[in-house]
Amino acid sequence: MLRESTSRLLTALRLALYPALESAEARHFQALTMEAQNARLSGDLAKAERLYLTAVAEAQSSHDASGLNLACHGLAQVYQEQHRFREAESIFQDQLEAAAKSPQPNTLVHAGHMSLAQLYEDEGKFTEAEIHYKAALAEARKNGSISRSRFLVFYFYVVGKVLHRSAAAQRGGTAISKGVGNF
């Protein structure tokens, strides 16, 4: 009983003091990426690009490169919004390849496919978008990151996107249902 109470107390203290225990470098990086995200969301893409490029450079030179993926993803989103599709695609593709090579299952493969699908959709490349939407669906179902009910909602969301925006509307959606299989 005493051990359990002590453990809970230590956990509570750790959570309460965590921000104070973070390194100055980590707090600076977090503030930098937050400012970059705010700039992107407010439409100041030039500022967001500068900030994300700074964050990428800092993450690459840091002893803790854990924020590199976040900074690169934000930069790719900026490029996508600037219609610099090749640059965004390159970053998203690199992230997907790195996630796929990870020794532990993770949701980054799903996220990589979703990023590429949305990029291709923005670009009007609906066949490529469909491929990545279907891969994201399969990945989410495979790694169990979503329940059956959420899978069905996501499935119909993807079907609706593809049917609405691509040549799949003319095929009646059969390619999608064949590609996903039984759920």
Short mmCIF file of N, CA and C in Angstrom, two decimals:
data_model
loop_
_atom_site.label_atom_id
_atom_site.label_comp_id
_atom_site.label_asym_id
_atom_site.label_seq_id
_atom_site.Cartn_x
_atom_site.Cartn_y
_atom_site.Cartn_z
N MET A 1 0.83 -1.19 0.00
CA MET A 1 0.00 0.00 0.00
C MET A 1 0.87 1.25 0.00
N LEU A 2 1.89 1.27 0.86
CA LEU A 2 2.78 2.42 0.95
C LEU A 2 3.56 2.59 -0.35
N ARG A 3 4.00 1.47 -0.93
CA ARG A 3 4.74 1.51 -2.19
C ARG A 3 3.88 2.09 -3.31
N GLU A 4 2.61 1.67 -3.37
CA GLU A 4 1.69 2.16 -4.39
C GLU A 4 1.44 3.65 -4.22
N SER A 5 1.26 4.11 -2.99
CA SER A 5 1.04 5.54 -2.72
C SER A 5 2.27 6.35 -3.09
N THR A 6 3.45 5.83 -2.77
CA THR A 6 4.69 6.52 -3.09
C THR A 6 4.87 6.62 -4.60
N SER A 7 4.54 5.55 -5.29
CA SER A 7 4.65 5.53 -6.74
C SER A 7 3.72 6.57 -7.38
N ARG A 8 2.48 6.63 -6.88
CA ARG A 8 1.54 7.61 -7.40
C ARG A 8 1.99 9.03 -7.10
N LEU A 9 2.54 9.24 -5.93
CA LEU A 9 3.03 10.56 -5.55
C LEU A 9 4.20 10.98 -6.45
N LEU A 10 5.11 10.07 -6.69
CA LEU A 10 6.25 10.38 -7.57
C LEU A 10 5.79 10.67 -8.99
N THR A 11 4.82 9.91 -9.46
CA THR A 11 4.28 10.16 -10.80
C THR A 11 3.63 11.53 -10.86
N ALA A 12 2.86 11.88 -9.86
CA ALA A 12 2.20 13.19 -9.82
C ALA A 12 3.23 14.32 -9.78
N LEU A 13 4.27 14.15 -8.99
CA LEU A 13 5.33 15.18 -8.92
C LEU A 13 6.06 15.32 -10.25
N ARG A 14 6.34 14.18 -10.87
CA ARG A 14 7.02 14.20 -12.16
C ARG A 14 6.18 14.96 -13.19
N LEU A 15 4.88 14.69 -13.23
CA LEU A 15 3.99 15.37 -14.16
C LEU A 15 3.88 16.85 -13.85
N ALA A 16 3.81 17.19 -12.59
CA ALA A 16 3.68 18.59 -12.19
C ALA A 16 4.95 19.37 -12.48
N LEU A 17 6.09 18.74 -12.31
CA LEU A 17 7.36 19.45 -12.47
C LEU A 17 7.99 19.26 -13.85
N TYR A 18 7.38 18.46 -14.70
CA TYR A 18 7.99 18.15 -15.99
C TYR A 18 8.41 19.38 -16.78
N PRO A 19 7.53 20.39 -16.92
CA PRO A 19 7.97 21.57 -17.68
C PRO A 19 9.22 22.22 -17.08
N ALA A 20 9.34 22.22 -15.77
CA ALA A 20 10.51 22.83 -15.13
C ALA A 20 11.75 21.97 -15.34
N LEU A 21 11.56 20.68 -15.55
CA LEU A 21 12.68 19.77 -15.73
C LEU A 21 13.14 19.69 -17.19
N GLU A 22 12.35 20.23 -18.11
CA GLU A 22 12.73 20.23 -19.51
C GLU A 22 13.95 21.12 -19.71
N SER A 23 14.78 20.75 -20.65
CA SER A 23 15.94 21.56 -20.93
C SER A 23 15.51 22.86 -21.63
N ALA A 24 16.35 23.85 -21.53
CA ALA A 24 16.07 25.12 -22.21
C ALA A 24 15.98 24.89 -23.71
N GLU A 25 16.82 23.99 -24.21
CA GLU A 25 16.81 23.66 -25.64
C GLU A 25 15.45 23.08 -26.06
N ALA A 26 14.90 22.19 -25.24
CA ALA A 26 13.61 21.58 -25.55
C ALA A 26 12.48 22.61 -25.50
N ARG A 27 12.52 23.49 -24.52
CA ARG A 27 11.49 24.54 -24.43
C ARG A 27 11.60 25.50 -25.61
N HIS A 28 12.82 25.84 -26.00
CA HIS A 28 13.02 26.72 -27.16
C HIS A 28 12.48 26.07 -28.43
N PHE A 29 12.78 24.79 -28.62
CA PHE A 29 12.32 24.08 -29.82
C PHE A 29 10.80 24.02 -29.85
N GLN A 30 10.20 23.74 -28.70
CA GLN A 30 8.75 23.68 -28.62
C GLN A 30 8.13 25.05 -28.97
N ALA A 31 8.70 26.12 -28.44
CA ALA A 31 8.19 27.46 -28.74
C ALA A 31 8.37 27.78 -30.22
N LEU A 32 9.49 27.38 -30.79
CA LEU A 32 9.77 27.64 -32.20
C LEU A 32 8.76 26.93 -33.10
N THR A 33 8.52 25.65 -32.84
CA THR A 33 7.57 24.91 -33.68
C THR A 33 6.14 25.40 -33.46
N MET A 34 5.82 25.83 -32.25
CA MET A 34 4.48 26.38 -31.99
C MET A 34 4.29 27.68 -32.76
N GLU A 35 5.30 28.53 -32.74
CA GLU A 35 5.23 29.79 -33.49
C GLU A 35 5.12 29.52 -34.99
N ALA A 36 5.84 28.52 -35.48
CA ALA A 36 5.77 28.17 -36.90
C ALA A 36 4.38 27.67 -37.26
N GLN A 37 3.82 26.84 -36.40
CA GLN A 37 2.47 26.33 -36.65
C GLN A 37 1.44 27.47 -36.63
N ASN A 38 1.57 28.37 -35.68
CA ASN A 38 0.65 29.50 -35.63
C ASN A 38 0.77 30.37 -36.88
N ALA A 39 1.99 30.57 -37.36
CA ALA A 39 2.19 31.35 -38.59
C ALA A 39 1.53 30.64 -39.77
N ARG A 40 1.70 29.33 -39.86
CA ARG A 40 1.09 28.57 -40.96
C ARG A 40 -0.42 28.65 -40.91
N LEU A 41 -0.97 28.47 -39.71
CA LEU A 41 -2.43 28.49 -39.57
C LEU A 41 -3.03 29.87 -39.81
N SER A 42 -2.24 30.92 -39.57
CA SER A 42 -2.74 32.27 -39.82
C SER A 42 -2.49 32.71 -41.26
N GLY A 43 -1.84 31.86 -42.05
CA GLY A 43 -1.63 32.16 -43.46
C GLY A 43 -0.31 32.83 -43.79
N ASP A 44 0.53 33.06 -42.80
CA ASP A 44 1.84 33.66 -43.04
C ASP A 44 2.83 32.55 -43.37
N LEU A 45 2.74 32.06 -44.61
CA LEU A 45 3.52 30.90 -45.01
C LEU A 45 5.01 31.19 -45.12
N ALA A 46 5.38 32.41 -45.48
CA ALA A 46 6.80 32.76 -45.56
C ALA A 46 7.44 32.70 -44.17
N LYS A 47 6.75 33.24 -43.19
CA LYS A 47 7.27 33.19 -41.82
C LYS A 47 7.30 31.75 -41.31
N ALA A 48 6.25 31.00 -41.59
CA ALA A 48 6.19 29.61 -41.16
C ALA A 48 7.34 28.81 -41.78
N GLU A 49 7.62 29.04 -43.04
CA GLU A 49 8.72 28.34 -43.70
C GLU A 49 10.05 28.66 -43.02
N ARG A 50 10.30 29.94 -42.77
CA ARG A 50 11.56 30.35 -42.11
C ARG A 50 11.69 29.67 -40.74
N LEU A 51 10.61 29.68 -39.98
CA LEU A 51 10.65 29.10 -38.63
C LEU A 51 10.83 27.58 -38.68
N TYR A 52 10.13 26.91 -39.59
CA TYR A 52 10.29 25.46 -39.69
C TYR A 52 11.69 25.09 -40.19
N LEU A 53 12.24 25.87 -41.11
CA LEU A 53 13.61 25.61 -41.57
C LEU A 53 14.60 25.75 -40.41
N THR A 54 14.37 26.76 -39.58
CA THR A 54 15.21 26.94 -38.39
C THR A 54 15.05 25.75 -37.45
N ALA A 55 13.81 25.32 -37.24
CA ALA A 55 13.55 24.18 -36.35
C ALA A 55 14.21 22.90 -36.89
N VAL A 56 14.15 22.69 -38.19
CA VAL A 56 14.77 21.51 -38.79
C VAL A 56 16.28 21.55 -38.56
N ALA A 57 16.89 22.72 -38.83
CA ALA A 57 18.34 22.86 -38.64
C ALA A 57 18.73 22.62 -37.18
N GLU A 58 17.95 23.18 -36.26
CA GLU A 58 18.25 23.00 -34.84
C GLU A 58 18.08 21.54 -34.40
N ALA A 59 17.05 20.89 -34.91
CA ALA A 59 16.82 19.48 -34.56
C ALA A 59 17.93 18.60 -35.11
N GLN A 60 18.41 18.92 -36.30
CA GLN A 60 19.49 18.12 -36.89
C GLN A 60 20.79 18.28 -36.14
N SER A 61 21.02 19.45 -35.58
CA SER A 61 22.29 19.69 -34.87
C SER A 61 22.19 19.40 -33.37
N SER A 62 21.02 19.06 -32.91
CA SER A 62 20.80 18.80 -31.48
C SER A 62 21.24 17.40 -31.10
N HIS A 63 21.54 17.23 -29.83
CA HIS A 63 21.85 15.89 -29.33
C HIS A 63 20.58 15.05 -29.23
N ASP A 64 19.42 15.71 -29.23
CA ASP A 64 18.13 15.03 -29.19
C ASP A 64 17.36 15.41 -30.44
N ALA A 65 17.39 14.55 -31.44
CA ALA A 65 16.75 14.85 -32.71
C ALA A 65 15.30 14.38 -32.76
N SER A 66 14.67 14.20 -31.61
CA SER A 66 13.30 13.68 -31.58
C SER A 66 12.29 14.63 -32.23
N GLY A 67 12.58 15.90 -32.29
CA GLY A 67 11.65 16.85 -32.89
C GLY A 67 11.81 17.01 -34.39
N LEU A 68 12.78 16.33 -34.96
CA LEU A 68 13.05 16.49 -36.40
C LEU A 68 11.84 16.10 -37.24
N ASN A 69 11.20 14.99 -36.91
CA ASN A 69 10.04 14.54 -37.67
C ASN A 69 8.92 15.58 -37.64
N LEU A 70 8.68 16.15 -36.47
CA LEU A 70 7.64 17.18 -36.32
C LEU A 70 7.96 18.41 -37.17
N ALA A 71 9.20 18.87 -37.10
CA ALA A 71 9.59 20.07 -37.85
C ALA A 71 9.53 19.81 -39.36
N CYS A 72 9.99 18.64 -39.79
CA CYS A 72 9.94 18.31 -41.22
C CYS A 72 8.51 18.21 -41.72
N HIS A 73 7.64 17.61 -40.91
CA HIS A 73 6.24 17.48 -41.30
C HIS A 73 5.59 18.87 -41.45
N GLY A 74 5.87 19.75 -40.50
CA GLY A 74 5.33 21.11 -40.59
C GLY A 74 5.84 21.83 -41.82
N LEU A 75 7.12 21.66 -42.12
CA LEU A 75 7.69 22.29 -43.32
C LEU A 75 7.03 21.74 -44.58
N ALA A 76 6.79 20.45 -44.62
CA ALA A 76 6.12 19.85 -45.78
C ALA A 76 4.70 20.39 -45.94
N GLN A 77 4.01 20.61 -44.83
CA GLN A 77 2.67 21.18 -44.90
C GLN A 77 2.71 22.60 -45.48
N VAL A 78 3.72 23.37 -45.09
CA VAL A 78 3.88 24.71 -45.64
C VAL A 78 4.11 24.62 -47.15
N TYR A 79 5.02 23.74 -47.56
CA TYR A 79 5.29 23.57 -48.99
C TYR A 79 4.03 23.17 -49.74
N GLN A 80 3.24 22.30 -49.15
CA GLN A 80 1.99 21.87 -49.78
C GLN A 80 1.05 23.06 -49.96
N GLU A 81 0.93 23.88 -48.94
CA GLU A 81 0.05 25.04 -49.02
C GLU A 81 0.58 26.10 -50.00
N GLN A 82 1.88 26.10 -50.23
CA GLN A 82 2.49 27.01 -51.21
C GLN A 82 2.48 26.41 -52.62
N HIS A 83 1.90 25.24 -52.76
CA HIS A 83 1.85 24.50 -54.03
C HIS A 83 3.24 24.12 -54.52
N ARG A 84 4.14 23.91 -53.60
CA ARG A 84 5.47 23.41 -53.90
C ARG A 84 5.43 21.90 -53.65
N PHE A 85 4.67 21.24 -54.50
CA PHE A 85 4.30 19.86 -54.28
C PHE A 85 5.49 18.90 -54.28
N ARG A 86 6.46 19.09 -55.17
CA ARG A 86 7.61 18.18 -55.23
C ARG A 86 8.39 18.21 -53.92
N GLU A 87 8.58 19.38 -53.35
CA GLU A 87 9.32 19.50 -52.10
C GLU A 87 8.55 18.84 -50.95
N ALA A 88 7.25 19.07 -50.91
CA ALA A 88 6.42 18.43 -49.88
C ALA A 88 6.41 16.92 -50.05
N GLU A 89 6.28 16.47 -51.27
CA GLU A 89 6.26 15.03 -51.55
C GLU A 89 7.55 14.36 -51.09
N SER A 90 8.66 15.00 -51.36
CA SER A 90 9.96 14.45 -50.97
C SER A 90 10.05 14.25 -49.46
N ILE A 91 9.61 15.23 -48.71
CA ILE A 91 9.63 15.13 -47.24
C ILE A 91 8.67 14.05 -46.76
N PHE A 92 7.43 14.06 -47.26
CA PHE A 92 6.45 13.06 -46.84
C PHE A 92 6.93 11.65 -47.20
N GLN A 93 7.52 11.50 -48.38
CA GLN A 93 8.01 10.19 -48.81
C GLN A 93 9.14 9.71 -47.90
N ASP A 94 10.06 10.62 -47.56
CA ASP A 94 11.15 10.26 -46.64
C ASP A 94 10.60 9.83 -45.28
N GLN A 95 9.59 10.54 -44.80
CA GLN A 95 9.00 10.20 -43.50
C GLN A 95 8.31 8.84 -43.56
N LEU A 96 7.61 8.57 -44.65
CA LEU A 96 6.94 7.28 -44.80
C LEU A 96 7.96 6.14 -44.84
N GLU A 97 9.04 6.33 -45.59
CA GLU A 97 10.08 5.29 -45.67
C GLU A 97 10.73 5.05 -44.31
N ALA A 98 11.01 6.11 -43.58
CA ALA A 98 11.61 5.95 -42.25
C ALA A 98 10.65 5.23 -41.30
N ALA A 99 9.37 5.56 -41.37
CA ALA A 99 8.38 4.91 -40.51
C ALA A 99 8.25 3.43 -40.85
N ALA A 100 8.28 3.13 -42.13
CA ALA A 100 8.15 1.73 -42.56
C ALA A 100 9.35 0.89 -42.13
N LYS A 101 10.51 1.52 -42.00
CA LYS A 101 11.72 0.80 -41.58
C LYS A 101 11.84 0.67 -40.06
N SER A 102 10.96 1.33 -39.35
CA SER A 102 11.01 1.28 -37.89
C SER A 102 10.81 -0.15 -37.40
N PRO A 103 11.63 -0.58 -36.44
CA PRO A 103 11.50 -1.96 -35.96
C PRO A 103 10.23 -2.21 -35.14
N GLN A 104 9.62 -1.15 -34.64
CA GLN A 104 8.43 -1.30 -33.82
C GLN A 104 7.22 -0.79 -34.59
N PRO A 105 6.08 -1.46 -34.46
CA PRO A 105 4.88 -0.96 -35.14
C PRO A 105 4.52 0.43 -34.60
N ASN A 106 4.08 1.27 -35.50
CA ASN A 106 3.72 2.62 -35.08
C ASN A 106 2.65 3.18 -36.01
N THR A 107 2.12 4.30 -35.64
CA THR A 107 1.08 4.94 -36.45
C THR A 107 1.67 5.89 -37.49
N LEU A 108 2.99 6.02 -37.53
CA LEU A 108 3.61 6.94 -38.48
C LEU A 108 3.47 6.47 -39.92
N VAL A 109 3.37 5.16 -40.14
CA VAL A 109 3.16 4.66 -41.51
C VAL A 109 1.79 5.13 -42.00
N HIS A 110 0.79 4.98 -41.14
CA HIS A 110 -0.55 5.47 -41.48
C HIS A 110 -0.52 6.97 -41.77
N ALA A 111 0.14 7.72 -40.90
CA ALA A 111 0.22 9.17 -41.07
C ALA A 111 0.95 9.53 -42.36
N GLY A 112 1.99 8.79 -42.69
CA GLY A 112 2.72 9.05 -43.94
C GLY A 112 1.85 8.85 -45.16
N HIS A 113 1.06 7.77 -45.14
CA HIS A 113 0.15 7.54 -46.27
C HIS A 113 -0.92 8.62 -46.35
N MET A 114 -1.44 9.04 -45.20
CA MET A 114 -2.45 10.09 -45.20
C MET A 114 -1.88 11.41 -45.73
N SER A 115 -0.67 11.74 -45.32
CA SER A 115 -0.04 12.98 -45.80
C SER A 115 0.12 12.95 -47.31
N LEU A 116 0.61 11.83 -47.83
CA LEU A 116 0.78 11.73 -49.28
C LEU A 116 -0.56 11.73 -50.01
N ALA A 117 -1.56 11.06 -49.45
CA ALA A 117 -2.89 11.05 -50.07
C ALA A 117 -3.46 12.45 -50.17
N GLN A 118 -3.36 13.22 -49.10
CA GLN A 118 -3.89 14.58 -49.10
C GLN A 118 -3.09 15.48 -50.06
N LEU A 119 -1.79 15.27 -50.12
CA LEU A 119 -0.95 16.02 -51.06
C LEU A 119 -1.38 15.74 -52.49
N TYR A 120 -1.50 14.46 -52.82
CA TYR A 120 -1.88 14.10 -54.19
C TYR A 120 -3.29 14.59 -54.52
N GLU A 121 -4.17 14.56 -53.55
CA GLU A 121 -5.51 15.08 -53.78
C GLU A 121 -5.46 16.58 -54.08
N ASP A 122 -4.68 17.33 -53.30
CA ASP A 122 -4.53 18.76 -53.55
C ASP A 122 -3.96 19.02 -54.93
N GLU A 123 -3.10 18.12 -55.38
CA GLU A 123 -2.44 18.26 -56.67
C GLU A 123 -3.32 17.82 -57.83
N GLY A 124 -4.42 17.16 -57.51
CA GLY A 124 -5.30 16.65 -58.55
C GLY A 124 -4.88 15.29 -59.07
N LYS A 125 -3.98 14.62 -58.38
CA LYS A 125 -3.52 13.29 -58.76
C LYS A 125 -4.34 12.27 -57.98
N PHE A 126 -5.55 12.05 -58.45
CA PHE A 126 -6.51 11.27 -57.67
C PHE A 126 -6.18 9.78 -57.62
N THR A 127 -5.58 9.25 -58.66
CA THR A 127 -5.20 7.84 -58.65
C THR A 127 -4.16 7.59 -57.56
N GLU A 128 -3.14 8.46 -57.48
CA GLU A 128 -2.12 8.32 -56.44
C GLU A 128 -2.72 8.54 -55.05
N ALA A 129 -3.64 9.50 -54.95
CA ALA A 129 -4.30 9.76 -53.67
C ALA A 129 -5.06 8.51 -53.21
N GLU A 130 -5.77 7.90 -54.13
CA GLU A 130 -6.55 6.71 -53.80
C GLU A 130 -5.63 5.60 -53.29
N ILE A 131 -4.49 5.42 -53.93
CA ILE A 131 -3.54 4.38 -53.50
C ILE A 131 -3.13 4.60 -52.05
N HIS A 132 -2.82 5.84 -51.71
CA HIS A 132 -2.35 6.12 -50.35
C HIS A 132 -3.49 6.12 -49.33
N TYR A 133 -4.69 6.54 -49.73
CA TYR A 133 -5.82 6.44 -48.82
C TYR A 133 -6.08 4.97 -48.48
N LYS A 134 -6.04 4.12 -49.50
CA LYS A 134 -6.28 2.69 -49.26
C LYS A 134 -5.16 2.09 -48.40
N ALA A 135 -3.93 2.51 -48.64
CA ALA A 135 -2.82 2.02 -47.82
C ALA A 135 -2.97 2.48 -46.37
N ALA A 136 -3.42 3.72 -46.17
CA ALA A 136 -3.65 4.23 -44.81
C ALA A 136 -4.75 3.42 -44.12
N LEU A 137 -5.81 3.12 -44.86
CA LEU A 137 -6.88 2.29 -44.30
C LEU A 137 -6.35 0.92 -43.88
N ALA A 138 -5.60 0.30 -44.77
CA ALA A 138 -5.07 -1.03 -44.48
C ALA A 138 -4.13 -0.98 -43.29
N GLU A 139 -3.30 0.04 -43.21
CA GLU A 139 -2.35 0.17 -42.11
C GLU A 139 -3.07 0.38 -40.78
N ALA A 140 -4.09 1.22 -40.78
CA ALA A 140 -4.85 1.47 -39.56
C ALA A 140 -5.53 0.19 -39.08
N ARG A 141 -6.05 -0.54 -40.00
CA ARG A 141 -6.73 -1.79 -39.64
C ARG A 141 -5.72 -2.83 -39.17
N LYS A 142 -4.56 -2.90 -39.84
CA LYS A 142 -3.54 -3.90 -39.52
C LYS A 142 -2.97 -3.70 -38.13
N ASN A 143 -2.61 -2.46 -37.80
CA ASN A 143 -1.96 -2.25 -36.52
C ASN A 143 -2.95 -2.05 -35.37
N GLY A 144 -4.23 -2.14 -35.68
CA GLY A 144 -5.24 -2.07 -34.62
C GLY A 144 -5.33 -0.71 -33.96
N SER A 145 -4.90 0.34 -34.68
CA SER A 145 -4.92 1.66 -34.07
C SER A 145 -6.31 2.26 -34.02
N ILE A 146 -7.24 1.63 -34.72
CA ILE A 146 -8.62 2.12 -34.64
C ILE A 146 -9.56 0.94 -34.44
N SER A 147 -10.68 1.20 -33.80
CA SER A 147 -11.68 0.17 -33.57
C SER A 147 -12.44 -0.10 -34.87
N ARG A 148 -13.20 -1.16 -34.87
CA ARG A 148 -13.99 -1.52 -36.05
C ARG A 148 -14.93 -0.38 -36.44
N SER A 149 -15.58 0.25 -35.47
CA SER A 149 -16.53 1.31 -35.79
C SER A 149 -15.81 2.53 -36.38
N ARG A 150 -14.67 2.88 -35.80
CA ARG A 150 -13.91 4.01 -36.36
C ARG A 150 -13.35 3.66 -37.73
N PHE A 151 -12.96 2.40 -37.91
CA PHE A 151 -12.47 1.96 -39.20
C PHE A 151 -13.56 2.17 -40.26
N LEU A 152 -14.79 1.79 -39.93
CA LEU A 152 -15.88 1.94 -40.88
C LEU A 152 -16.14 3.41 -41.21
N VAL A 153 -16.09 4.26 -40.20
CA VAL A 153 -16.26 5.71 -40.44
C VAL A 153 -15.15 6.20 -41.36
N PHE A 154 -13.91 5.84 -41.05
CA PHE A 154 -12.78 6.26 -41.86
C PHE A 154 -12.89 5.69 -43.27
N TYR A 155 -13.29 4.43 -43.37
CA TYR A 155 -13.45 3.79 -44.68
C TYR A 155 -14.43 4.58 -45.54
N PHE A 156 -15.58 4.92 -44.98
CA PHE A 156 -16.58 5.64 -45.76
C PHE A 156 -16.15 7.07 -46.05
N TYR A 157 -15.36 7.65 -45.17
CA TYR A 157 -14.78 8.97 -45.44
C TYR A 157 -13.87 8.89 -46.67
N VAL A 158 -13.01 7.89 -46.70
CA VAL A 158 -12.10 7.72 -47.83
C VAL A 158 -12.87 7.42 -49.10
N VAL A 159 -13.83 6.51 -49.00
CA VAL A 159 -14.64 6.18 -50.17
C VAL A 159 -15.31 7.45 -50.70
N GLY A 160 -15.87 8.24 -49.81
CA GLY A 160 -16.53 9.48 -50.23
C GLY A 160 -15.58 10.44 -50.90
N LYS A 161 -14.38 10.60 -50.34
CA LYS A 161 -13.38 11.49 -50.94
C LYS A 161 -13.00 11.02 -52.33
N VAL A 162 -12.73 9.75 -52.44
CA VAL A 162 -12.27 9.22 -53.72
C VAL A 162 -13.40 9.26 -54.74
N LEU A 163 -14.59 8.88 -54.33
CA LEU A 163 -15.72 8.90 -55.26
C LEU A 163 -16.03 10.32 -55.70
N HIS A 164 -15.94 11.23 -54.79
CA HIS A 164 -16.27 12.61 -55.10
C HIS A 164 -15.25 13.26 -56.02
N ARG A 165 -13.99 12.96 -55.82
CA ARG A 165 -12.93 13.68 -56.49
C ARG A 165 -12.22 12.96 -57.61
N SER A 166 -12.49 11.70 -57.84
CA SER A 166 -11.66 10.98 -58.80
C SER A 166 -12.47 10.22 -59.81
N ALA A 167 -11.77 9.56 -60.65
CA ALA A 167 -12.41 8.73 -61.67
C ALA A 167 -13.10 7.53 -61.07
N ALA A 168 -12.87 7.24 -59.80
CA ALA A 168 -13.53 6.10 -59.14
C ALA A 168 -15.04 6.28 -59.15
N ALA A 169 -15.52 7.50 -59.25
CA ALA A 169 -16.97 7.74 -59.30
C ALA A 169 -17.56 7.06 -60.52
N GLN A 170 -16.81 7.03 -61.59
CA GLN A 170 -17.31 6.40 -62.81
C GLN A 170 -17.24 4.88 -62.72
N ARG A 171 -16.36 4.37 -61.84
CA ARG A 171 -16.24 2.92 -61.67
C ARG A 171 -17.19 2.41 -60.59
N GLY A 172 -17.89 3.29 -59.93
CA GLY A 172 -18.84 2.89 -58.90
C GLY A 172 -18.19 2.45 -57.60
N GLY A 173 -16.93 2.78 -57.42
CA GLY A 173 -16.26 2.49 -56.16
C GLY A 173 -15.80 1.05 -56.02
N THR A 174 -15.89 0.25 -57.08
CA THR A 174 -15.52 -1.15 -56.95
C THR A 174 -14.05 -1.34 -56.67
N ALA A 175 -13.22 -0.48 -57.20
CA ALA A 175 -11.77 -0.62 -56.97
C ALA A 175 -11.44 -0.44 -55.50
N ILE A 176 -12.16 0.44 -54.85
CA ILE A 176 -11.89 0.69 -53.43
C ILE A 176 -12.27 -0.53 -52.61
N SER A 177 -13.46 -1.06 -52.84
CA SER A 177 -13.89 -2.18 -52.02
C SER A 177 -13.01 -3.40 -52.27
N LYS A 178 -12.52 -3.58 -53.49
CA LYS A 178 -11.61 -4.69 -53.77
C LYS A 178 -10.27 -4.48 -53.08
N GLY A 179 -9.81 -3.22 -53.02
CA GLY A 179 -8.51 -2.92 -52.46
C GLY A 179 -8.47 -3.07 -50.95
N VAL A 180 -9.58 -2.87 -50.27
CA VAL A 180 -9.60 -2.92 -48.81
C VAL A 180 -9.93 -4.33 -48.32
N GLY A 181 -10.80 -5.02 -49.05
CA GLY A 181 -11.13 -6.38 -48.63
C GLY A 181 -12.16 -6.38 -47.52
N ASN A 182 -12.27 -7.50 -46.84
CA ASN A 182 -13.25 -7.63 -45.76
C ASN A 182 -12.81 -6.87 -44.53
N PHE A 183 -13.74 -6.26 -43.89
CA PHE A 183 -13.46 -5.57 -42.64
C PHE A 183 -14.46 -6.02 -41.64
#
